[in-house]
Amino acid sequence: MRISELSRKSGVSVPTIKYYIREELLPAGRHTSATQADYDEQHLRRLRLIRALIGVRGLSVEATRQVLGALSEEQSHPHLVLGLALGAIRLPEEPPGESEHPATVDALLAELGWQVHGDAPARGVLAETLASLQQFGMALDWHALLPYARLAEETARLDLDHLEGVTDPLELAERAVVLTTLLEPALMALRRLAQEHESAQRHKE
């Protein structure tokens, strides 16, 4: 396909496609003349993934380049593809975060029996959240987090169910990013609605 058709199918403008090529995010097309090039379905899939990483997940061009590079090395491992696309696995260039409550997080994960990388960024986020709660006088140990973790576990199963049957690594990564990132605000909204309902049930006059 020509670049105009690639633009139409992907929803990405021609100037932006050319910018991604210059930034080496997207491979150049196969030149058919001095001013024309052809693109294929792999270009389309990669372009959709680039759009998802930058436009949906909010990564910078440099971070997107790093993710794409790592993905190209791990395309035969769906678990690693998902981890890299969603940021669940830290890239080699990223420095590890520091945590004040690693023991609490480790105890929670051990109780759950979850297989989680020791350097997963979400470990640090969880630890920082627990530290912030403690500052407000709401110190929670890992036992208090167990019911929330079980709900998250069920949500993760539903997420992965939507990705069953997708074999192309670029499509898998794109769909995972879009599904996870765009669903997060909806999940938060559902939580707020459920809280309102629960409050109404508990405080009926």
PDB file of N, CA and C in Angstrom, residues 31-108:
ATOM      1  N   HIS A  31      11.099   1.043  -1.473  1.00  0.00           N
ATOM      2  CA  HIS A  31      11.093   2.087  -2.499  1.00  0.00           C
ATOM      3  C   HIS A  31      10.783   1.495  -3.874  1.00  0.00           C
ATOM      4  N   THR A  32       9.790   2.098  -4.530  1.00  0.00           N
ATOM      5  CA  THR A  32       9.432   1.702  -5.892  1.00  0.00           C
ATOM      6  C   THR A  32       9.896   2.738  -6.905  1.00  0.00           C
ATOM      7  N   SER A  33      10.260   3.922  -6.419  1.00  0.00           N
ATOM      8  CA  SER A  33      10.829   4.981  -7.257  1.00  0.00           C
ATOM      9  C   SER A  33      11.525   5.964  -6.326  1.00  0.00           C
ATOM     10  N   ALA A  34      12.031   7.037  -6.896  1.00  0.00           N
ATOM     11  CA  ALA A  34      12.755   8.013  -6.078  1.00  0.00           C
ATOM     12  C   ALA A  34      11.856   8.692  -5.059  1.00  0.00           C
ATOM     13  N   THR A  35      10.554   8.763  -5.352  1.00  0.00           N
ATOM     14  CA  THR A  35       9.634   9.486  -4.472  1.00  0.00           C
ATOM     15  C   THR A  35       8.482   8.617  -3.950  1.00  0.00           C
ATOM     16  N   GLN A  36       8.475   7.333  -4.273  1.00  0.00           N
ATOM     17  CA  GLN A  36       7.366   6.465  -3.877  1.00  0.00           C
ATOM     18  C   GLN A  36       7.885   5.243  -3.121  1.00  0.00           C
ATOM     19  N   ALA A  37       7.082   4.766  -2.182  1.00  0.00           N
ATOM     20  CA  ALA A  37       7.429   3.559  -1.427  1.00  0.00           C
ATOM     21  C   ALA A  37       6.163   2.786  -1.097  1.00  0.00           C
ATOM     22  N   ASP A  38       6.308   1.496  -0.981  1.00  0.00           N
ATOM     23  CA  ASP A  38       5.177   0.636  -0.611  1.00  0.00           C
ATOM     24  C   ASP A  38       5.319   0.185   0.839  1.00  0.00           C
ATOM     25  N   TYR A  39       4.162   0.031   1.498  1.00  0.00           N
ATOM     26  CA  TYR A  39       4.115  -0.411   2.890  1.00  0.00           C
ATOM     27  C   TYR A  39       3.211  -1.633   2.981  1.00  0.00           C
ATOM     28  N   ASP A  40       3.463  -2.474   3.995  1.00  0.00           N
ATOM     29  CA  ASP A  40       2.675  -3.702   4.115  1.00  0.00           C
ATOM     30  C   ASP A  40       1.945  -3.752   5.453  1.00  0.00           C
ATOM     31  N   GLU A  41       1.347  -4.920   5.747  1.00  0.00           N
ATOM     32  CA  GLU A  41       0.554  -5.066   6.969  1.00  0.00           C
ATOM     33  C   GLU A  41       1.416  -4.944   8.226  1.00  0.00           C
ATOM     34  N   GLN A  42       2.688  -5.324   8.148  1.00  0.00           N
ATOM     35  CA  GLN A  42       3.554  -5.176   9.313  1.00  0.00           C
ATOM     36  C   GLN A  42       3.781  -3.714   9.660  1.00  0.00           C
ATOM     37  N   HIS A  43       3.877  -2.883   8.620  1.00  0.00           N
ATOM     38  CA  HIS A  43       3.980  -1.441   8.864  1.00  0.00           C
ATOM     39  C   HIS A  43       2.719  -0.941   9.560  1.00  0.00           C
ATOM     40  N   LEU A  44       1.573  -1.422   9.107  1.00  0.00           N
ATOM     41  CA  LEU A  44       0.300  -0.995   9.678  1.00  0.00           C
ATOM     42  C   LEU A  44       0.200  -1.416  11.141  1.00  0.00           C
ATOM     43  N   ARG A  45       0.566  -2.655  11.448  1.00  0.00           N
ATOM     44  CA  ARG A  45       0.498  -3.134  12.830  1.00  0.00           C
ATOM     45  C   ARG A  45       1.462  -2.359  13.725  1.00  0.00           C
ATOM     46  N   ARG A  46       2.682  -2.139  13.229  1.00  0.00           N
ATOM     47  CA  ARG A  46       3.662  -1.406  14.037  1.00  0.00           C
ATOM     48  C   ARG A  46       3.216   0.038  14.241  1.00  0.00           C
ATOM     49  N   LEU A  47       2.632   0.636  13.219  1.00  0.00           N
ATOM     50  CA  LEU A  47       2.169   2.015  13.334  1.00  0.00           C
ATOM     51  C   LEU A  47       1.043   2.123  14.356  1.00  0.00           C
ATOM     52  N   ARG A  48       0.147   1.155  14.356  1.00  0.00           N
ATOM     53  CA  ARG A  48      -0.928   1.155  15.351  1.00  0.00           C
ATOM     54  C   ARG A  48      -0.371   1.003  16.762  1.00  0.00           C
ATOM     55  N   LEU A  49       0.676   0.188  16.910  1.00  0.00           N
ATOM     56  CA  LEU A  49       1.296   0.027  18.217  1.00  0.00           C
ATOM     57  C   LEU A  49       1.974   1.324  18.644  1.00  0.00           C
ATOM     58  N   ILE A  50       2.667   1.980  17.729  1.00  0.00           N
ATOM     59  CA  ILE A  50       3.305   3.265  18.038  1.00  0.00           C
ATOM     60  C   ILE A  50       2.254   4.259  18.512  1.00  0.00           C
ATOM     61  N   ARG A  51       1.147   4.326  17.798  1.00  0.00           N
ATOM     62  CA  ARG A  51       0.068   5.241  18.173  1.00  0.00           C
ATOM     63  C   ARG A  51      -0.462   4.912  19.564  1.00  0.00           C
ATOM     64  N   ALA A  52      -0.571   3.619  19.876  1.00  0.00           N
ATOM     65  CA  ALA A  52      -1.066   3.207  21.197  1.00  0.00           C
ATOM     66  C   ALA A  52      -0.070   3.590  22.290  1.00  0.00           C
ATOM     67  N   LEU A  53       1.220   3.362  22.049  1.00  0.00           N
ATOM     68  CA  LEU A  53       2.224   3.659  23.063  1.00  0.00           C
ATOM     69  C   LEU A  53       2.348   5.156  23.319  1.00  0.00           C
ATOM     70  N   ILE A  54       2.309   5.958  22.258  1.00  0.00           N
ATOM     71  CA  ILE A  54       2.474   7.403  22.406  1.00  0.00           C
ATOM     72  C   ILE A  54       1.152   8.083  22.755  1.00  0.00           C
ATOM     73  N   GLY A  55       0.105   7.767  21.987  1.00  0.00           N
ATOM     74  CA  GLY A  55      -1.154   8.471  22.152  1.00  0.00           C
ATOM     75  C   GLY A  55      -2.020   7.972  23.287  1.00  0.00           C
ATOM     76  N   VAL A  56      -1.910   6.680  23.609  1.00  0.00           N
ATOM     77  CA  VAL A  56      -2.762   6.112  24.659  1.00  0.00           C
ATOM     78  C   VAL A  56      -1.985   5.952  25.961  1.00  0.00           C
ATOM     79  N   ARG A  57      -0.829   5.310  25.884  1.00  0.00           N
ATOM     80  CA  ARG A  57      -0.047   5.107  27.111  1.00  0.00           C
ATOM     81  C   ARG A  57       0.728   6.345  27.511  1.00  0.00           C
ATOM     82  N   GLY A  58       0.935   7.263  26.565  1.00  0.00           N
ATOM     83  CA  GLY A  58       1.577   8.534  26.884  1.00  0.00           C
ATOM     84  C   GLY A  58       3.085   8.485  26.968  1.00  0.00           C
ATOM     85  N   LEU A  59       3.712   7.532  26.282  1.00  0.00           N
ATOM     86  CA  LEU A  59       5.168   7.449  26.302  1.00  0.00           C
ATOM     87  C   LEU A  59       5.784   8.521  25.405  1.00  0.00           C
ATOM     88  N   SER A  60       7.013   8.890  25.716  1.00  0.00           N
ATOM     89  CA  SER A  60       7.766   9.786  24.846  1.00  0.00           C
ATOM     90  C   SER A  60       8.255   9.007  23.633  1.00  0.00           C
ATOM     91  N   VAL A  61       8.756   9.726  22.637  1.00  0.00           N
ATOM     92  CA  VAL A  61       9.301   9.076  21.451  1.00  0.00           C
ATOM     93  C   VAL A  61      10.475   8.181  21.831  1.00  0.00           C
ATOM     94  N   GLU A  62      11.346   8.670  22.720  1.00  0.00           N
ATOM     95  CA  GLU A  62      12.510   7.892  23.126  1.00  0.00           C
ATOM     96  C   GLU A  62      12.090   6.629  23.873  1.00  0.00           C
ATOM     97  N   ALA A  63      11.129   6.762  24.792  1.00  0.00           N
ATOM     98  CA  ALA A  63      10.667   5.584  25.526  1.00  0.00           C
ATOM     99  C   ALA A  63       9.992   4.586  24.591  1.00  0.00           C
ATOM    100  N   THR A  64       9.261   5.106  23.615  1.00  0.00           N
ATOM    101  CA  THR A  64       8.610   4.235  22.639  1.00  0.00           C
ATOM    102  C   THR A  64       9.645   3.489  21.820  1.00  0.00           C
ATOM    103  N   ARG A  65      10.720   4.177  21.445  1.00  0.00           N
ATOM    104  CA  ARG A  65      11.796   3.525  20.692  1.00  0.00           C
ATOM    105  C   ARG A  65      12.400   2.384  21.520  1.00  0.00           C
ATOM    106  N   GLN A  66      12.586   2.607  22.810  1.00  0.00           N
ATOM    107  CA  GLN A  66      13.145   1.572  23.679  1.00  0.00           C
ATOM    108  C   GLN A  66      12.198   0.374  23.794  1.00  0.00           C
ATOM    109  N   VAL A  67      10.900   0.652  23.950  1.00  0.00           N
ATOM    110  CA  VAL A  67       9.926  -0.432  24.059  1.00  0.00           C
ATOM    111  C   VAL A  67       9.897  -1.248  22.768  1.00  0.00           C
ATOM    112  N   LEU A  68       9.868  -0.563  21.636  1.00  0.00           N
ATOM    113  CA  LEU A  68       9.833  -1.253  20.350  1.00  0.00           C
ATOM    114  C   LEU A  68      11.088  -2.101  20.147  1.00  0.00           C
ATOM    115  N   GLY A  69      12.232  -1.573  20.552  1.00  0.00           N
ATOM    116  CA  GLY A  69      13.470  -2.334  20.431  1.00  0.00           C
ATOM    117  C   GLY A  69      13.444  -3.585  21.283  1.00  0.00           C
ATOM    118  N   ALA A  70      12.943  -3.449  22.512  1.00  0.00           N
ATOM    119  CA  ALA A  70      12.851  -4.606  23.395  1.00  0.00           C
ATOM    120  C   ALA A  70      11.835  -5.614  22.878  1.00  0.00           C
ATOM    121  N   LEU A  71      10.724  -5.117  22.351  1.00  0.00           N
ATOM    122  CA  LEU A  71       9.706  -6.010  21.806  1.00  0.00           C
ATOM    123  C   LEU A  71      10.230  -6.826  20.638  1.00  0.00           C
ATOM    124  N   SER A  72      11.039  -6.192  19.800  1.00  0.00           N
ATOM    125  CA  SER A  72      11.561  -6.901  18.626  1.00  0.00           C
ATOM    126  C   SER A  72      12.451  -8.061  19.033  1.00  0.00           C
ATOM    127  N   GLU A  73      13.058  -7.982  20.220  1.00  0.00           N
ATOM    128  CA  GLU A  73      13.923  -9.056  20.702  1.00  0.00           C
ATOM    129  C   GLU A  73      13.139 -10.162  21.404  1.00  0.00           C
ATOM    130  N   GLU A  74      11.907  -9.845  21.824  1.00  0.00           N
ATOM    131  CA  GLU A  74      11.145 -10.806  22.629  1.00  0.00           C
ATOM    132  C   GLU A  74       9.832 -11.215  21.968  1.00  0.00           C
ATOM    133  N   GLN A  75       9.739 -11.111  20.645  1.00  0.00           N
ATOM    134  CA  GLN A  75       8.468 -11.354  19.969  1.00  0.00           C
ATOM    135  C   GLN A  75       7.963 -12.781  20.117  1.00  0.00           C
ATOM    136  N   SER A  76       8.860 -13.719  20.420  1.00  0.00           N
ATOM    137  CA  SER A  76       8.427 -15.107  20.544  1.00  0.00           C
ATOM    138  C   SER A  76       7.938 -15.445  21.954  1.00  0.00           C
ATOM    139  N   HIS A  77       7.948 -14.461  22.852  1.00  0.00           N
ATOM    140  CA  HIS A  77       7.533 -14.699  24.238  1.00  0.00           C
ATOM    141  C   HIS A  77       6.346 -13.793  24.580  1.00  0.00           C
ATOM    142  N   PRO A  78       5.111 -14.277  24.440  1.00  0.00           N
ATOM    143  CA  PRO A  78       3.927 -13.437  24.694  1.00  0.00           C
ATOM    144  C   PRO A  78       3.920 -12.792  26.076  1.00  0.00           C
ATOM    145  N   HIS A  79       4.391 -13.505  27.094  1.00  0.00           N
ATOM    146  CA  HIS A  79       4.403 -12.954  28.446  1.00  0.00           C
ATOM    147  C   HIS A  79       5.294 -11.719  28.513  1.00  0.00           C
ATOM    148  N   LEU A  80       6.462 -11.787  27.894  1.00  0.00           N
ATOM    149  CA  LEU A  80       7.380 -10.651  27.893  1.00  0.00           C
ATOM    150  C   LEU A  80       6.854  -9.524  27.022  1.00  0.00           C
ATOM    151  N   VAL A  81       6.203  -9.855  25.910  1.00  0.00           N
ATOM    152  CA  VAL A  81       5.610  -8.839  25.039  1.00  0.00           C
ATOM    153  C   VAL A  81       4.593  -8.016  25.821  1.00  0.00           C
ATOM    154  N   LEU A  82       3.718  -8.693  26.561  1.00  0.00           N
ATOM    155  CA  LEU A  82       2.712  -7.987  27.351  1.00  0.00           C
ATOM    156  C   LEU A  82       3.364  -7.139  28.440  1.00  0.00           C
ATOM    157  N   GLY A  83       4.352  -7.707  29.111  1.00  0.00           N
ATOM    158  CA  GLY A  83       5.014  -6.970  30.181  1.00  0.00           C
ATOM    159  C   GLY A  83       5.704  -5.716  29.693  1.00  0.00           C
ATOM    160  N   LEU A  84       6.366  -5.799  28.550  1.00  0.00           N
ATOM    161  CA  LEU A  84       7.054  -4.640  27.984  1.00  0.00           C
ATOM    162  C   LEU A  84       6.062  -3.583  27.499  1.00  0.00           C
ATOM    163  N   ALA A  85       5.007  -4.018  26.824  1.00  0.00           N
ATOM    164  CA  ALA A  85       4.023  -3.082  26.276  1.00  0.00           C
ATOM    165  C   ALA A  85       3.294  -2.328  27.375  1.00  0.00           C
ATOM    166  N   LEU A  86       3.010  -3.008  28.486  1.00  0.00           N
ATOM    167  CA  LEU A  86       2.229  -2.396  29.560  1.00  0.00           C
ATOM    168  C   LEU A  86       3.093  -1.738  30.627  1.00  0.00           C
ATOM    169  N   GLY A  87       4.405  -1.866  30.510  1.00  0.00           N
ATOM    170  CA  GLY A  87       5.274  -1.263  31.512  1.00  0.00           C
ATOM    171  C   GLY A  87       5.387  -2.087  32.771  1.00  0.00           C
ATOM    172  N   ALA A  88       4.947  -3.336  32.729  1.00  0.00           N
ATOM    173  CA  ALA A  88       5.046  -4.204  33.899  1.00  0.00           C
ATOM    174  C   ALA A  88       6.467  -4.715  34.084  1.00  0.00           C
ATOM    175  N   ILE A  89       7.251  -4.685  33.009  1.00  0.00           N
ATOM    176  CA  ILE A  89       8.653  -5.091  33.060  1.00  0.00           C
ATOM    177  C   ILE A  89       9.506  -3.859  32.800  1.00  0.00           C
ATOM    178  N   ARG A  90      10.459  -3.632  33.658  1.00  0.00           N
ATOM    179  CA  ARG A  90      11.316  -2.457  33.523  1.00  0.00           C
ATOM    180  C   ARG A  90      12.290  -2.645  32.369  1.00  0.00           C
ATOM    181  N   LEU A  91      12.446  -1.596  31.565  1.00  0.00           N
ATOM    182  CA  LEU A  91      13.427  -1.637  30.485  1.00  0.00           C
ATOM    183  C   LEU A  91      14.836  -1.559  31.063  1.00  0.00           C
ATOM    184  N   PRO A  92      15.828  -2.115  30.345  1.00  0.00           N
ATOM    185  CA  PRO A  92      17.200  -2.089  30.870  1.00  0.00           C
ATOM    186  C   PRO A  92      17.701  -0.681  31.160  1.00  0.00           C
ATOM    187  N   GLU A  93      17.227   0.319  30.400  1.00  0.00           N
ATOM    188  CA  GLU A  93      17.710   1.689  30.572  1.00  0.00           C
ATOM    189  C   GLU A  93      17.096   2.380  31.781  1.00  0.00           C
ATOM    190  N   GLU A  94      16.013   1.820  32.334  1.00  0.00           N
ATOM    191  CA  GLU A  94      15.330   2.467  33.438  1.00  0.00           C
ATOM    192  C   GLU A  94      15.999   2.137  34.764  1.00  0.00           C
ATOM    193  N   PRO A  95      16.240   3.160  35.605  1.00  0.00           N
ATOM    194  CA  PRO A  95      16.830   2.877  36.921  1.00  0.00           C
ATOM    195  C   PRO A  95      15.794   2.270  37.847  1.00  0.00           C
ATOM    196  N   PRO A  96      16.181   1.345  38.715  1.00  0.00           N
ATOM    197  CA  PRO A  96      15.229   0.772  39.663  1.00  0.00           C
ATOM    198  C   PRO A  96      14.772   1.810  40.669  1.00  0.00           C
ATOM    199  N   GLY A  97      13.527   1.717  41.082  1.00  0.00           N
ATOM    200  CA  GLY A  97      12.991   2.644  42.056  1.00  0.00           C
ATOM    201  C   GLY A  97      13.346   2.201  43.464  1.00  0.00           C
ATOM    202  N   GLU A  98      13.255   3.162  44.398  1.00  0.00           N
ATOM    203  CA  GLU A  98      13.537   2.856  45.790  1.00  0.00           C
ATOM    204  C   GLU A  98      12.225   2.761  46.553  1.00  0.00           C
ATOM    205  N   SER A  99      12.172   1.904  47.520  1.00  0.00           N
ATOM    206  CA  SER A  99      10.950   1.673  48.270  1.00  0.00           C
ATOM    207  C   SER A  99      11.244   1.608  49.759  1.00  0.00           C
ATOM    208  N   GLU A 100      10.343   2.202  50.576  1.00  0.00           N
ATOM    209  CA  GLU A 100      10.498   2.162  52.018  1.00  0.00           C
ATOM    210  C   GLU A 100       9.827   0.940  52.621  1.00  0.00           C
ATOM    211  N   HIS A 101       8.964   0.274  51.872  1.00  0.00           N
ATOM    212  CA  HIS A 101       8.201  -0.836  52.420  1.00  0.00           C
ATOM    213  C   HIS A 101       8.302  -2.089  51.542  1.00  0.00           C
ATOM    214  N   PRO A 102       9.513  -2.509  51.161  1.00  0.00           N
ATOM    215  CA  PRO A 102       9.618  -3.699  50.308  1.00  0.00           C
ATOM    216  C   PRO A 102       9.127  -4.949  51.010  1.00  0.00           C
ATOM    217  N   ALA A 103       9.332  -5.041  52.335  1.00  0.00           N
ATOM    218  CA  ALA A 103       8.926  -6.245  53.056  1.00  0.00           C
ATOM    219  C   ALA A 103       7.416  -6.428  53.015  1.00  0.00           C
ATOM    220  N   THR A 104       6.670  -5.334  53.152  1.00  0.00           N
ATOM    221  CA  THR A 104       5.213  -5.414  53.112  1.00  0.00           C
ATOM    222  C   THR A 104       4.739  -5.883  51.745  1.00  0.00           C
ATOM    223  N   VAL A 105       5.304  -5.323  50.693  1.00  0.00           N
ATOM    224  CA  VAL A 105       4.926  -5.702  49.333  1.00  0.00           C
ATOM    225  C   VAL A 105       5.313  -7.149  49.076  1.00  0.00           C
ATOM    226  N   ASP A 106       6.513  -7.540  49.496  1.00  0.00           N
ATOM    227  CA  ASP A 106       6.961  -8.922  49.299  1.00  0.00           C
ATOM    228  C   ASP A 106       6.053  -9.905  50.035  1.00  0.00           C
ATOM    229  N   ALA A 107       5.634  -9.536  51.250  1.00  0.00           N
ATOM    230  CA  ALA A 107       4.767 -10.425  52.028  1.00  0.00           C
ATOM    231  C   ALA A 107       3.413 -10.597  51.344  1.00  0.00           C
ATOM    232  N   LEU A 108       2.896  -9.514  50.802  1.00  0.00           N
ATOM    233  CA  LEU A 108       1.612  -9.584  50.099  1.00  0.00           C
ATOM    234  C   LEU A 108       1.706 -10.488  48.884  1.00  0.00           C
TER     235      LEU A 108
END
